[in-house]
């Protein structure tokens, strides 16, 4: 089975993105694609890669100031942001795909996957929303496209956390990549 991993470029005040730092540590045989933090371009680039690579499933990575690796249960058909993406675009409650369902659940059993990761010592939980920023737009677009997809938000790296005015939880890129490699092996079995 073939997997495509997507990850994002840095955004906002960060000079790195924890999703990219994780992806850099993956074995070279895993196909990855770096995405712009762009409501309008991230999904198009990913779908072009899907059509070129023909993976069996996609795992998309993003970053969030959360305590653990977070598996996203659902993507919703709305894009909204107070802050602009890296293209300077900030949608205000826009429908992602007209006429499509309000929400689409992950292809995978996120509860079982989170349990299996925790049983191996990886800090992991399930989130019931991927938000309304670029991560959600990508997730919704891929699920609507019809390819089996899982979106994962990774905590900030320790370096990112230490640069914040108030430190937030963090996770090493090495541990994040080990968890991702284990997750991929589960999804391939």
GROMACS .gro file of N, CA, C and O in nm, residues 1 14 33 35 54 60-61 64 75 98 110 132 152 172 175 177 184:
model
   68
    1UNK      N    1   0.084  -0.119   0.000
    1UNK     CA    2   0.000   0.000   0.000
    1UNK      C    3   0.088   0.125   0.000
    1UNK      O    4   0.193   0.128   0.063
   14UNK      N    5   0.593   3.188   1.325
   14UNK     CA    6   0.684   3.075   1.333
   14UNK      C    7   0.777   3.068   1.211
   14UNK      O    8   0.732   3.082   1.097
   33UNK      N    9   0.463   1.575   0.047
   33UNK     CA   10   0.448   1.699  -0.029
   33UNK      C   11   0.432   1.815   0.068
   33UNK      O   12   0.354   1.808   0.163
   35UNK      N   13   0.309   2.180   0.152
   35UNK     CA   14   0.197   2.262   0.107
   35UNK      C   15   0.210   2.406   0.157
   35UNK      O   16   0.259   2.430   0.267
   54UNK      N   17  -0.090   0.830  -0.704
   54UNK     CA   18  -0.192   0.725  -0.685
   54UNK      C   19  -0.175   0.650  -0.553
   54UNK      O   20  -0.165   0.526  -0.549
   60UNK      N   21  -0.254   1.376   0.630
   60UNK     CA   22  -0.218   1.517   0.626
   60UNK      C   23  -0.180   1.564   0.765
   60UNK      O   24  -0.249   1.534   0.862
   61UNK      N   25  -0.070   1.638   0.771
   61UNK     CA   26  -0.019   1.689   0.899
   61UNK      C   27  -0.033   1.841   0.904
   61UNK      O   28  -0.011   1.909   0.804
   64UNK      N   29  -0.074   2.256   1.571
   64UNK     CA   30  -0.167   2.328   1.660
   64UNK      C   31  -0.105   2.331   1.799
   64UNK      O   32  -0.037   2.236   1.840
   75UNK      N   33  -1.425   1.683   0.928
   75UNK     CA   34  -1.396   1.811   0.860
   75UNK      C   35  -1.531   1.873   0.826
   75UNK      O   36  -1.626   1.803   0.790
   98UNK      N   37  -1.965   2.391  -0.265
   98UNK     CA   38  -2.109   2.416  -0.274
   98UNK      C   39  -2.186   2.287  -0.297
   98UNK      O   40  -2.146   2.201  -0.376
  110UNK      N   41  -1.074   0.685   1.422
  110UNK     CA   42  -0.976   0.765   1.496
  110UNK      C   43  -0.967   0.723   1.642
  110UNK      O   44  -0.859   0.731   1.703
  132UNK      N   45  -1.147   2.571   1.137
  132UNK     CA   46  -1.202   2.630   1.014
  132UNK      C   47  -1.092   2.695   0.930
  132UNK      O   48  -1.120   2.771   0.838
  152UNK      N   49  -0.396   1.495   1.099
  152UNK     CA   50  -0.334   1.492   1.231
  152UNK      C   51  -0.275   1.630   1.260
  152UNK      O   52  -0.196   1.683   1.181
  172UNK      N   53   0.871   1.661   2.063
  172UNK     CA   54   0.988   1.656   1.976
  172UNK      C   55   0.949   1.602   1.839
  172UNK      O   56   0.859   1.517   1.826
  175UNK      N   57   0.988   1.219   1.819
  175UNK     CA   58   0.877   1.141   1.873
  175UNK      C   59   0.755   1.149   1.780
  175UNK      O   60   0.687   1.048   1.757
  177UNK      N   61   0.758   1.187   1.453
  177UNK     CA   62   0.782   1.104   1.335
  177UNK      C   63   0.773   0.955   1.368
  177UNK      O   64   0.723   0.875   1.289
  184UNK      N   65   0.130   0.479   1.026
  184UNK     CA   66   0.128   0.435   0.886
  184UNK      C   67   0.130   0.283   0.878
  184UNK      O   68   0.058   0.222   0.798
   0.00000   0.00000   0.00000
